[in-house]
Amino acid sequence: MVIDPNIKILVADDSGTMRVMFKQILKQAGFENIIMAVNGDDGIKKVKQENPDLVISDWNMPKKDGLEFLQWLRGQETYKNLPFIMATAQADKGQQITIMEAGGNGHVPKPFDAEQIKEGIRKAFSPETKKIDNRKNRKMIDNKVELTVAHIQITDHLVLGALKHRISTGEVTPKYFELKTDKKAGWNPIQEGLENGQIDCAFVLAPIAMDLFAYDSPIKLVLLAHKNGSTFVRSRRYDQRFDSLQSFYKYKVVDIPHKMSVHHMLAHQFLRELGLKPGVPGKEAINVRFEVVPPIKMPGIMQANEDVAGFMVAEPIATKAMVAEIGNLEFISSSRWKDHPCCIVAMQNDFIDKFPDAAQEFVSLLIETGKYIENDKKRASNIGVQFLDPDGTIGLKPEVLQRVFSQPMAIKMDDLYPVIEDFDTIQKYMHDVMGIGKIIDLEQFIYSGFAEKSLPHRN
């Protein structure tokens, strides 16, 4: 279905930064007839005044939030069929279900790009179609199964790139699989690909995979992607005007890459220890606001916006921002939780069941390649630039990656065995303290059998 680019779109978001981003992204998607509202009450007023063709709203807003805004619209005869998309940091599956049950026409989790919002708009105007099983048909190449593995452009996923390099140079030749890497623009396409079966395997934030598992996505954690590797960067606006970190961060914004992330968890812990109340706008009082934005945009947003006090993100984005003197180091993630997990390797159950030899070989080669990286950081840095920034969009240099690797308590890839207690720590803090996600059966979610066969000392 082709959508008229001249449709009138009402966007409701209480964040000035996000309103600017909405305008930019919608313009990139081909839509320029945009009206802005600052919360649900303002949204209702603008709907009455402007009669828009579509509403796109954040969830967490003061006065009247996005869900209340949606419920009000669906309670009015005039607006009960007005297309409504929730574009929000509320990215867990439970919230998505709530949106659809309230009458929403779609959900686009932050951070999103022009293609994702364009697809969300297309779906909002399309009649509901019957959901079918669209899991991919896997290719066999010379009696090997094609294994599609998704990732994004962060150092956390370098072990995949190094394995791809070793295969392409003939250093290793898999017996049971042909590796196909799939670079995604962000976490949302990975989440969707795991959920709909179009991706066999993905390097993904652990809490995203845990949340998918909680809502019956047939996936398992088979290995860690890395340990450590993230950094909290503080704005350079912190100076003698502020008598403490608490006074600096109070009433400011901290950017994170995804709601379902260890970045969110560690930043939340840090700010709470300063005596602050971090969170997202809503019913409970907060004095530090989390905003979900694309990692690659974090440094520029902080540099341009004095309300943004810091961001927490995976490398090499943090180190690159500090080298450019955009921000200063607040803390390295491993200084708060030594050898913590973050991204994991999630694999479809049916791939494990149908191709156990390929799954075992892939996990074994990842473990071996993690040690390969640790044994030669200079070589790994050169590989990393080729894999993470092949078209130069990030402007990544080997020197930046070498600096990342040389940090105290830096990212580690030579011990990728998953420890169940670590994931219990994550889910209990996020569920019990932050009110995010569901408690899952970790023994059903984590399959360490492949790793155990590759690491006999773990048995």
Tab-separated table of C-alpha atoms in Angstrom:
chain	number	residue	atom	x	y	z
A	1	MET	CA	0.000	0.000	0.000
A	2	VAL	CA	1.356	3.414	-1.033
A	3	ILE	CA	0.918	6.108	1.623
A	4	ASP	CA	0.235	9.696	0.558
A	5	PRO	CA	3.348	11.678	1.617
A	6	ASN	CA	1.120	14.706	2.294
A	7	ILE	CA	-0.838	13.086	5.134
A	8	LYS	CA	-1.046	15.214	8.263
A	9	ILE	CA	0.828	13.570	11.139
A	10	LEU	CA	0.483	14.588	14.776
A	11	VAL	CA	3.525	13.686	16.900
A	12	ALA	CA	3.241	13.777	20.707
A	13	ASP	CA	6.442	13.661	22.767
A	14	ASP	CA	7.426	15.680	25.825
A	15	SER	CA	11.151	15.616	24.968
A	16	GLY	CA	12.419	18.495	22.857
A	17	THR	CA	15.287	16.352	21.600
A	18	MET	CA	12.929	13.603	20.510
A	19	ARG	CA	10.586	16.058	18.754
A	20	VAL	CA	13.540	17.279	16.698
A	21	MET	CA	14.506	13.678	15.904
A	22	PHE	CA	10.921	12.826	14.935
A	23	LYS	CA	10.889	15.705	12.444
A	24	GLN	CA	14.225	14.688	10.958
A	25	ILE	CA	13.340	11.002	10.657
A	26	LEU	CA	9.846	11.618	9.270
A	27	LYS	CA	11.306	14.025	6.712
A	28	GLN	CA	13.825	11.349	5.690
A	29	ALA	CA	10.876	8.960	5.312
A	30	GLY	CA	9.143	11.448	2.996
A	31	PHE	CA	6.631	13.082	5.380
A	32	GLU	CA	6.730	16.825	6.100
A	33	ASN	CA	3.171	17.765	7.116
A	34	ILE	CA	3.838	17.405	10.848
A	35	ILE	CA	2.184	18.900	13.928
A	36	MET	CA	3.843	18.668	17.342
A	37	ALA	CA	2.303	18.126	20.787
A	38	VAL	CA	4.140	18.016	24.115
A	39	ASN	CA	1.950	15.475	25.958
A	40	GLY	CA	-1.345	13.627	25.743
A	41	ASP	CA	-3.479	16.578	26.855
A	42	ASP	CA	-1.838	18.777	24.231
A	43	GLY	CA	-2.289	15.949	21.750
A	44	ILE	CA	-6.052	15.851	22.358
A	45	LYS	CA	-6.228	19.609	21.857
A	46	LYS	CA	-4.257	19.406	18.582
A	47	VAL	CA	-6.346	16.459	17.318
A	48	LYS	CA	-9.495	18.547	17.761
A	49	GLN	CA	-7.920	21.598	16.104
A	50	GLU	CA	-5.997	19.972	13.249
A	51	ASN	CA	-7.900	16.745	12.445
A	52	PRO	CA	-4.734	14.746	11.609
A	53	ASP	CA	-4.621	11.617	9.449
A	54	LEU	CA	-2.251	9.795	11.817
A	55	VAL	CA	-1.049	10.076	15.420
A	56	ILE	CA	2.430	8.989	16.500
A	57	SER	CA	2.916	9.224	20.256
A	58	ASP	CA	5.469	8.523	22.924
A	59	TRP	CA	4.200	6.481	25.863
A	60	ASN	CA	5.845	8.101	28.884
A	61	MET	CA	4.674	11.702	29.147
A	62	PRO	CA	3.417	13.884	32.019
A	63	LYS	CA	-0.230	14.936	32.486
A	64	LYS	CA	-1.636	12.369	30.045
A	65	ASP	CA	0.645	9.613	28.784
A	66	GLY	CA	0.549	7.912	25.403
A	67	LEU	CA	-1.611	5.004	26.541
A	68	GLU	CA	-4.163	7.362	28.108
A	69	PHE	CA	-4.079	9.442	24.913
A	70	LEU	CA	-4.816	6.316	22.855
A	71	GLN	CA	-7.589	5.214	25.217
A	72	TRP	CA	-9.219	8.664	25.008
A	73	LEU	CA	-9.170	8.574	21.201
A	74	ARG	CA	-10.693	5.094	21.090
A	75	GLY	CA	-13.447	6.266	23.438
A	76	GLN	CA	-14.564	9.001	21.019
A	77	GLU	CA	-16.793	8.123	18.083
A	78	THR	CA	-15.023	10.708	15.902
A	79	TYR	CA	-11.539	9.321	16.514
A	80	LYS	CA	-12.085	5.643	17.253
A	81	ASN	CA	-10.559	4.663	13.884
A	82	LEU	CA	-7.819	7.323	13.714
A	83	PRO	CA	-4.564	5.433	12.956
A	84	PHE	CA	-2.301	5.494	16.025
A	85	ILE	CA	1.323	4.368	16.377
A	86	MET	CA	3.130	4.207	19.703
A	87	ALA	CA	6.776	5.104	19.021
A	88	THR	CA	8.381	4.706	22.374
A	89	ALA	CA	11.169	3.402	24.554
A	90	GLN	CA	8.635	0.942	26.007
A	91	ALA	CA	10.219	-1.764	23.868
A	92	ASP	CA	9.430	-4.907	25.878
A	93	LYS	CA	6.858	-7.359	24.582
A	94	GLY	CA	4.429	-6.833	27.441
A	95	GLN	CA	4.063	-3.160	26.584
A	96	GLN	CA	3.612	-3.961	22.890
A	97	ILE	CA	0.731	-6.288	23.754
A	98	THR	CA	-0.850	-3.574	25.943
A	99	ILE	CA	-0.693	-1.089	23.048
A	100	MET	CA	-2.438	-3.431	20.621
A	101	GLU	CA	-5.094	-4.438	23.166
A	102	ALA	CA	-5.875	-0.726	23.720
A	103	GLY	CA	-6.555	-0.288	20.005
A	104	GLY	CA	-3.197	0.862	18.694
A	105	ASN	CA	-2.391	0.244	15.038
A	106	GLY	CA	1.299	-0.311	15.563
A	107	HIS	CA	4.352	0.033	17.737
A	108	VAL	CA	7.795	1.303	16.693
A	109	PRO	CA	10.356	0.893	19.474
A	110	LYS	CA	12.995	3.569	20.009
A	111	PRO	CA	15.558	3.979	18.627
A	112	PHE	CA	14.140	3.775	15.121
A	113	ASP	CA	15.188	5.007	11.696
A	114	ALA	CA	13.343	6.334	8.645
A	115	GLU	CA	12.714	2.902	7.145
A	116	GLN	CA	11.288	1.532	10.395
A	117	ILE	CA	8.919	4.469	10.907
A	118	LYS	CA	7.892	4.324	7.232
A	119	GLU	CA	7.085	0.616	7.575
A	120	GLY	CA	5.185	1.323	10.806
A	121	ILE	CA	3.074	3.932	9.013
A	122	ARG	CA	2.394	1.544	6.126
A	123	LYS	CA	1.193	-1.145	8.527
A	124	ALA	CA	-0.966	1.346	10.461
A	125	PHE	CA	-2.919	2.134	7.284
A	126	SER	CA	-3.131	-1.468	6.082
A	127	PRO	CA	-5.939	-3.851	7.048
A	128	GLU	CA	-4.921	-6.467	9.588
A	129	THR	CA	-3.747	-9.585	7.805
A	130	LYS	CA	-3.625	-13.096	9.151
A	131	LYS	CA	-0.278	-13.835	10.728
A	132	ILE	CA	1.537	-16.640	8.961
A	133	ASP	CA	4.710	-18.526	9.700
A	134	ASN	CA	7.337	-16.750	7.610
A	135	ARG	CA	10.398	-18.506	8.933
A	136	LYS	CA	13.142	-18.600	6.347
A	137	ASN	CA	13.904	-21.535	4.123
A	138	ARG	CA	17.523	-22.320	4.852
A	139	LYS	CA	19.874	-22.871	1.934
A	140	MET	CA	22.224	-25.807	1.658
A	141	ILE	CA	25.536	-25.014	-0.033
A	142	ASP	CA	27.840	-27.982	-0.767
A	143	ASN	CA	26.077	-29.961	1.977
A	144	LYS	CA	26.552	-27.104	4.442
A	145	VAL	CA	23.685	-25.105	5.914
A	146	GLU	CA	23.727	-21.356	5.416
A	147	LEU	CA	23.817	-19.777	8.886
A	148	THR	CA	22.553	-16.178	8.943
A	149	VAL	CA	23.883	-14.233	11.941
A	150	ALA	CA	22.776	-10.647	12.642
A	151	HIS	CA	24.828	-7.977	14.400
A	152	ILE	CA	25.239	-4.203	14.692
A	153	GLN	CA	28.305	-1.933	14.401
A	154	ILE	CA	29.783	-2.226	17.902
A	155	THR	CA	32.959	-3.729	19.319
A	156	ASP	CA	30.835	-6.176	21.325
A	157	HIS	CA	30.244	-8.116	18.098
A	158	LEU	CA	33.840	-8.238	16.899
A	159	VAL	CA	34.235	-11.965	17.540
A	160	LEU	CA	31.756	-12.555	14.716
A	161	GLY	CA	33.728	-10.287	12.403
A	162	ALA	CA	36.995	-11.966	13.295
A	163	LEU	CA	35.480	-15.383	12.581
A	164	LYS	CA	34.225	-14.103	9.223
A	165	HIS	CA	37.760	-12.856	8.491
A	166	ARG	CA	39.328	-16.182	9.416
A	167	ILE	CA	36.900	-18.025	7.142
A	168	SER	CA	37.375	-15.633	4.208
A	169	THR	CA	41.174	-15.915	4.426
A	170	GLY	CA	41.011	-19.711	4.541
A	171	GLU	CA	42.484	-19.917	8.030
A	172	VAL	CA	39.489	-21.986	9.078
A	173	THR	CA	36.962	-23.855	6.921
A	174	PRO	CA	33.721	-24.832	8.609
A	175	LYS	CA	32.583	-28.353	7.847
A	176	TYR	CA	28.884	-27.942	8.608
A	177	PHE	CA	27.887	-24.328	7.846
A	178	GLU	CA	28.381	-21.383	5.491
A	179	LEU	CA	28.490	-18.121	7.464
A	180	LYS	CA	26.341	-15.208	6.305
A	181	THR	CA	26.609	-12.085	8.458
A	182	ASP	CA	23.754	-9.563	8.410
A	183	LYS	CA	24.621	-6.025	9.593
A	184	LYS	CA	21.523	-4.318	10.994
A	185	ALA	CA	20.903	-0.611	11.588
A	186	GLY	CA	19.869	-1.134	15.206
A	187	TRP	CA	18.433	-3.467	17.827
A	188	ASN	CA	14.831	-3.364	16.608
A	189	PRO	CA	15.438	-5.205	13.283
A	190	ILE	CA	17.398	-7.850	15.197
A	191	GLN	CA	14.584	-8.255	17.695
A	192	GLU	CA	12.036	-8.561	14.884
A	193	GLY	CA	14.206	-11.003	12.928
A	194	LEU	CA	14.618	-13.299	15.917
A	195	GLU	CA	10.906	-13.137	16.615
A	196	ASN	CA	9.716	-13.889	13.073
A	197	GLY	CA	12.376	-16.500	12.321
A	198	GLN	CA	14.118	-14.639	9.496
A	199	ILE	CA	17.394	-14.683	11.442
A	200	ASP	CA	18.975	-17.993	12.485
A	201	CYS	CA	21.172	-16.423	15.114
A	202	ALA	CA	21.994	-12.970	16.450
A	203	PHE	CA	24.421	-11.077	18.599
A	204	VAL	CA	21.913	-9.201	20.733
A	205	LEU	CA	21.470	-7.464	24.077
A	206	ALA	CA	20.800	-10.124	26.688
A	207	PRO	CA	17.647	-8.477	28.137
A	208	ILE	CA	16.102	-8.233	24.644
A	209	ALA	CA	16.567	-11.981	24.133
A	210	MET	CA	15.325	-12.707	27.646
A	211	ASP	CA	12.190	-10.643	26.997
A	212	LEU	CA	11.523	-12.417	23.704
A	213	PHE	CA	11.892	-15.770	25.476
A	214	ALA	CA	9.423	-14.610	28.153
A	215	TYR	CA	6.822	-14.221	25.411
A	216	ASP	CA	7.487	-17.619	23.842
A	217	SER	CA	9.973	-16.794	21.094
A	218	PRO	CA	11.711	-20.144	20.412
A	219	ILE	CA	15.309	-19.064	21.024
A	220	LYS	CA	18.142	-20.022	23.348
A	221	LEU	CA	21.236	-18.303	24.643
A	222	VAL	CA	24.146	-20.482	23.477
A	223	LEU	CA	27.155	-18.255	24.268
A	224	LEU	CA	28.240	-14.826	25.456
A	225	ALA	CA	29.310	-12.385	22.745
A	226	HIS	CA	31.780	-10.716	25.110
A	227	LYS	CA	32.249	-9.529	28.684
A	228	ASN	CA	32.469	-5.876	29.760
A	229	GLY	CA	32.817	-3.322	26.957
A	230	SER	CA	30.515	-0.364	27.692
A	231	THR	CA	31.199	3.137	28.972
A	232	PHE	CA	29.279	5.959	30.636
A	233	VAL	CA	30.376	9.284	29.147
A	234	ARG	CA	29.698	12.513	31.050
A	235	SER	CA	29.107	15.839	29.309
A	236	ARG	CA	32.014	18.285	29.414
A	237	ARG	CA	29.574	20.869	30.788
A	238	TYR	CA	30.267	19.526	34.273
A	239	ASP	CA	32.429	22.213	35.918
A	240	GLN	CA	32.865	24.291	39.083
A	241	ARG	CA	29.292	25.592	38.860
A	242	PHE	CA	28.143	22.236	40.210
A	243	ASP	CA	29.046	21.241	43.759
A	244	SER	CA	28.495	17.525	43.122
A	245	LEU	CA	27.643	14.942	40.484
A	246	GLN	CA	24.197	14.749	42.004
A	247	SER	CA	23.531	18.433	41.311
A	248	PHE	CA	24.880	18.066	37.769
A	249	TYR	CA	22.715	15.092	36.767
A	250	LYS	CA	19.594	16.290	38.580
A	251	TYR	CA	16.834	17.308	36.142
A	252	LYS	CA	18.967	16.263	33.195
A	253	VAL	CA	18.748	13.588	30.495
A	254	VAL	CA	20.886	10.448	30.184
A	255	ASP	CA	20.784	8.622	26.850
A	256	ILE	CA	20.786	4.820	26.595
A	257	PRO	CA	20.726	2.512	23.537
A	258	HIS	CA	17.704	0.435	24.528
A	259	LYS	CA	15.308	0.038	27.423
A	260	MET	CA	16.103	-3.676	27.597
A	261	SER	CA	19.864	-3.356	28.149
A	262	VAL	CA	22.552	-3.759	30.774
A	263	HIS	CA	23.503	-0.151	29.902
A	264	HIS	CA	20.135	0.957	31.271
A	265	MET	CA	20.582	-1.190	34.372
A	266	LEU	CA	24.116	0.036	35.221
A	267	ALA	CA	23.257	3.688	34.545
A	268	HIS	CA	20.186	3.318	36.761
A	269	GLN	CA	22.277	1.847	39.589
A	270	PHE	CA	24.878	4.632	39.320
A	271	LEU	CA	22.327	7.443	39.411
A	272	ARG	CA	20.428	5.878	42.311
A	273	GLU	CA	23.674	5.700	44.286
A	274	LEU	CA	24.039	9.467	43.764
A	275	GLY	CA	20.730	9.860	45.578
A	276	LEU	CA	18.756	10.542	42.404
A	277	LYS	CA	15.520	9.110	41.029
A	278	PRO	CA	16.201	8.059	37.432
A	279	GLY	CA	13.514	6.785	35.101
A	280	VAL	CA	11.113	7.733	32.349
A	281	PRO	CA	8.303	10.305	32.759
A	282	GLY	CA	5.102	8.789	34.055
A	283	LYS	CA	3.186	8.327	37.260
A	284	GLU	CA	6.217	8.151	39.543
A	285	ALA	CA	8.336	11.223	40.283
A	286	ILE	CA	11.785	11.198	38.681
A	287	ASN	CA	14.587	13.741	38.531
A	288	VAL	CA	16.805	12.158	35.861
A	289	ARG	CA	15.231	11.212	32.559
A	290	PHE	CA	16.357	8.266	30.415
A	291	GLU	CA	15.956	8.668	26.675
A	292	VAL	CA	16.532	5.913	24.114
A	293	VAL	CA	18.444	7.143	21.062
A	294	PRO	CA	20.549	5.454	18.357
A	295	PRO	CA	24.065	4.866	19.731
A	296	ILE	CA	25.798	6.499	16.785
A	297	LYS	CA	23.864	9.746	17.434
A	298	MET	CA	24.583	9.963	21.163
A	299	PRO	CA	27.764	12.100	21.018
A	300	GLY	CA	26.243	14.650	18.639
A	301	ILE	CA	23.036	14.929	20.650
A	302	MET	CA	24.950	15.507	23.891
A	303	GLN	CA	27.226	18.060	22.251
A	304	ALA	CA	24.264	20.029	20.888
A	305	ASN	CA	21.903	19.774	23.863
A	306	GLU	CA	22.849	21.088	27.292
A	307	ASP	CA	20.011	19.111	28.878
A	308	VAL	CA	21.850	15.870	28.086
A	309	ALA	CA	24.282	15.193	30.928
A	310	GLY	CA	25.646	11.881	29.690
A	311	PHE	CA	25.144	8.674	27.811
A	312	MET	CA	25.983	5.010	28.258
A	313	VAL	CA	26.896	3.003	25.204
A	314	ALA	CA	29.002	0.184	23.811
A	315	GLU	CA	32.423	0.816	22.390
A	316	PRO	CA	33.877	2.187	20.175
A	317	ILE	CA	31.332	5.030	20.242
A	318	ALA	CA	32.236	6.137	23.783
A	319	THR	CA	35.997	6.197	23.240
A	320	LYS	CA	35.573	7.958	19.897
A	321	ALA	CA	33.500	10.669	21.643
A	322	MET	CA	36.151	11.131	24.319
A	323	VAL	CA	38.954	11.316	21.759
A	324	ALA	CA	36.927	14.038	19.994
A	325	GLU	CA	36.629	15.865	23.373
A	326	ILE	CA	32.838	15.698	23.309
A	327	GLY	CA	32.675	14.081	26.741
A	328	ASN	CA	34.697	12.745	29.657
A	329	LEU	CA	34.807	9.328	31.253
A	330	GLU	CA	32.318	8.761	34.048
A	331	PHE	CA	32.920	5.044	34.421
A	332	ILE	CA	33.741	1.886	32.490
A	333	SER	CA	31.038	-0.736	32.977
A	334	SER	CA	33.432	-3.357	34.342
A	335	SER	CA	34.434	-1.013	37.175
A	336	ARG	CA	30.910	-1.473	38.541
A	337	TRP	CA	30.455	-5.130	37.624
A	338	LYS	CA	33.602	-7.037	36.813
A	339	ASP	CA	33.319	-9.401	33.837
A	340	HIS	CA	29.622	-8.723	33.358
A	341	PRO	CA	27.649	-10.094	30.405
A	342	CYS	CA	25.956	-7.716	27.981
A	343	CYS	CA	25.421	-9.035	24.440
A	344	ILE	CA	24.815	-12.724	23.934
A	345	VAL	CA	24.549	-15.153	21.037
A	346	ALA	CA	20.887	-16.156	20.615
A	347	MET	CA	19.994	-19.031	18.288
A	348	GLN	CA	16.681	-20.341	16.977
A	349	ASN	CA	15.595	-23.606	18.590
A	350	ASP	CA	14.763	-25.180	15.259
A	351	PHE	CA	18.276	-24.478	13.946
A	352	ILE	CA	19.712	-26.167	17.029
A	353	ASP	CA	17.368	-29.143	16.576
A	354	LYS	CA	17.864	-29.558	12.824
A	355	PHE	CA	21.563	-28.689	12.556
A	356	PRO	CA	23.224	-29.551	15.892
A	357	ASP	CA	26.619	-30.186	14.262
A	358	ALA	CA	26.572	-26.748	12.623
A	359	ALA	CA	25.491	-25.089	15.870
A	360	GLN	CA	28.236	-26.864	17.798
A	361	GLU	CA	30.864	-25.964	15.214
A	362	PHE	CA	29.791	-22.309	15.160
A	363	VAL	CA	29.953	-21.982	18.951
A	364	SER	CA	33.309	-23.767	19.075
A	365	LEU	CA	34.770	-21.466	16.421
A	366	LEU	CA	33.473	-18.365	18.225
A	367	ILE	CA	35.186	-19.493	21.431
A	368	GLU	CA	38.404	-20.152	19.542
A	369	THR	CA	38.127	-16.795	17.755
A	370	GLY	CA	37.638	-14.945	21.033
A	371	LYS	CA	41.054	-16.204	22.108
A	372	TYR	CA	42.416	-15.269	18.667
A	373	ILE	CA	41.322	-11.654	19.320
A	374	GLU	CA	42.823	-11.542	22.802
A	375	ASN	CA	46.161	-12.871	21.528
A	376	ASP	CA	46.671	-10.079	18.967
A	377	LYS	CA	44.791	-6.837	19.668
A	378	LYS	CA	46.486	-4.933	16.845
A	379	ARG	CA	45.336	-7.499	14.291
A	380	ALA	CA	41.881	-7.516	15.870
A	381	SER	CA	41.677	-3.715	15.595
A	382	ASN	CA	42.354	-3.826	11.869
A	383	ILE	CA	39.775	-6.571	11.384
A	384	GLY	CA	37.338	-4.583	13.496
A	385	VAL	CA	37.493	-1.513	11.259
A	386	GLN	CA	36.784	-3.633	8.176
A	387	PHE	CA	33.872	-5.450	9.830
A	388	LEU	CA	32.260	-2.708	11.921
A	389	ASP	CA	32.706	0.210	9.539
A	390	PRO	CA	33.070	-1.204	6.011
A	391	ASP	CA	31.614	1.879	4.322
A	392	GLY	CA	33.250	4.450	6.630
A	393	THR	CA	29.993	5.829	8.049
A	394	ILE	CA	31.294	5.757	11.630
A	395	GLY	CA	34.755	7.037	10.729
A	396	LEU	CA	36.341	4.281	12.810
A	397	LYS	CA	40.135	3.988	12.938
A	398	PRO	CA	42.310	1.082	14.163
A	399	GLU	CA	43.865	3.423	16.737
A	400	VAL	CA	40.488	3.960	18.385
A	401	LEU	CA	39.905	0.227	18.721
A	402	GLN	CA	43.428	-0.261	20.084
A	403	ARG	CA	42.625	2.351	22.705
A	404	VAL	CA	39.405	0.508	23.540
A	405	PHE	CA	41.316	-2.750	23.991
A	406	SER	CA	44.034	-1.101	26.114
A	407	GLN	CA	41.639	0.285	28.756
A	408	PRO	CA	41.796	-1.149	32.268
A	409	MET	CA	39.121	-3.820	32.672
A	410	ALA	CA	38.408	-3.580	28.939
A	411	ILE	CA	36.121	-5.726	26.798
A	412	LYS	CA	36.989	-9.441	26.983
A	413	MET	CA	36.348	-12.173	24.452
A	414	ASP	CA	38.438	-15.066	25.746
A	415	ASP	CA	35.872	-16.425	28.233
A	416	LEU	CA	32.436	-16.593	26.650
A	417	TYR	CA	30.855	-19.239	28.867
A	418	PRO	CA	27.405	-18.122	30.137
A	419	VAL	CA	26.949	-18.153	33.923
A	420	ILE	CA	23.300	-18.488	34.916
A	421	GLU	CA	23.720	-16.457	38.128
A	422	ASP	CA	24.772	-13.388	36.108
A	423	PHE	CA	21.525	-13.395	34.162
A	424	ASP	CA	19.551	-13.884	37.348
A	425	THR	CA	21.215	-10.724	38.679
A	426	ILE	CA	20.107	-8.847	35.563
A	427	GLN	CA	16.509	-10.031	35.549
A	428	LYS	CA	15.966	-9.508	39.276
A	429	TYR	CA	17.302	-5.934	39.277
A	430	MET	CA	15.395	-4.969	36.153
A	431	HIS	CA	12.158	-6.599	37.292
A	432	ASP	CA	12.253	-5.890	41.027
A	433	VAL	CA	13.903	-2.448	41.079
A	434	MET	CA	13.248	-0.947	37.640
A	435	GLY	CA	9.877	-2.595	36.973
A	436	ILE	CA	10.945	-3.930	33.570
A	437	GLY	CA	10.394	-7.323	31.972
A	438	LYS	CA	9.393	-10.702	33.398
A	439	ILE	CA	11.207	-13.299	35.466
A	440	ILE	CA	12.038	-16.257	33.218
A	441	ASP	CA	13.232	-19.821	33.716
A	442	LEU	CA	16.922	-19.307	32.955
A	443	GLU	CA	17.641	-23.025	32.876
A	444	GLN	CA	15.286	-23.285	29.896
A	445	PHE	CA	16.632	-20.138	28.243
A	446	ILE	CA	20.372	-20.837	28.557
A	447	TYR	CA	21.849	-23.827	26.751
A	448	SER	CA	25.517	-24.197	27.677
A	449	GLY	CA	25.996	-27.649	26.134
A	450	PHE	CA	27.820	-26.384	23.049
A	451	ALA	CA	30.151	-24.238	25.153
A	452	GLU	CA	30.814	-27.114	27.567
A	453	LYS	CA	31.972	-29.361	24.711
A	454	SER	CA	34.367	-26.639	23.583
A	455	LEU	CA	35.555	-25.855	27.116
A	456	PRO	CA	36.045	-29.228	28.851
A	457	HIS	CA	37.240	-27.582	32.084
A	458	ARG	CA	33.729	-26.211	32.545
A	459	ASN	CA	32.192	-29.672	32.851
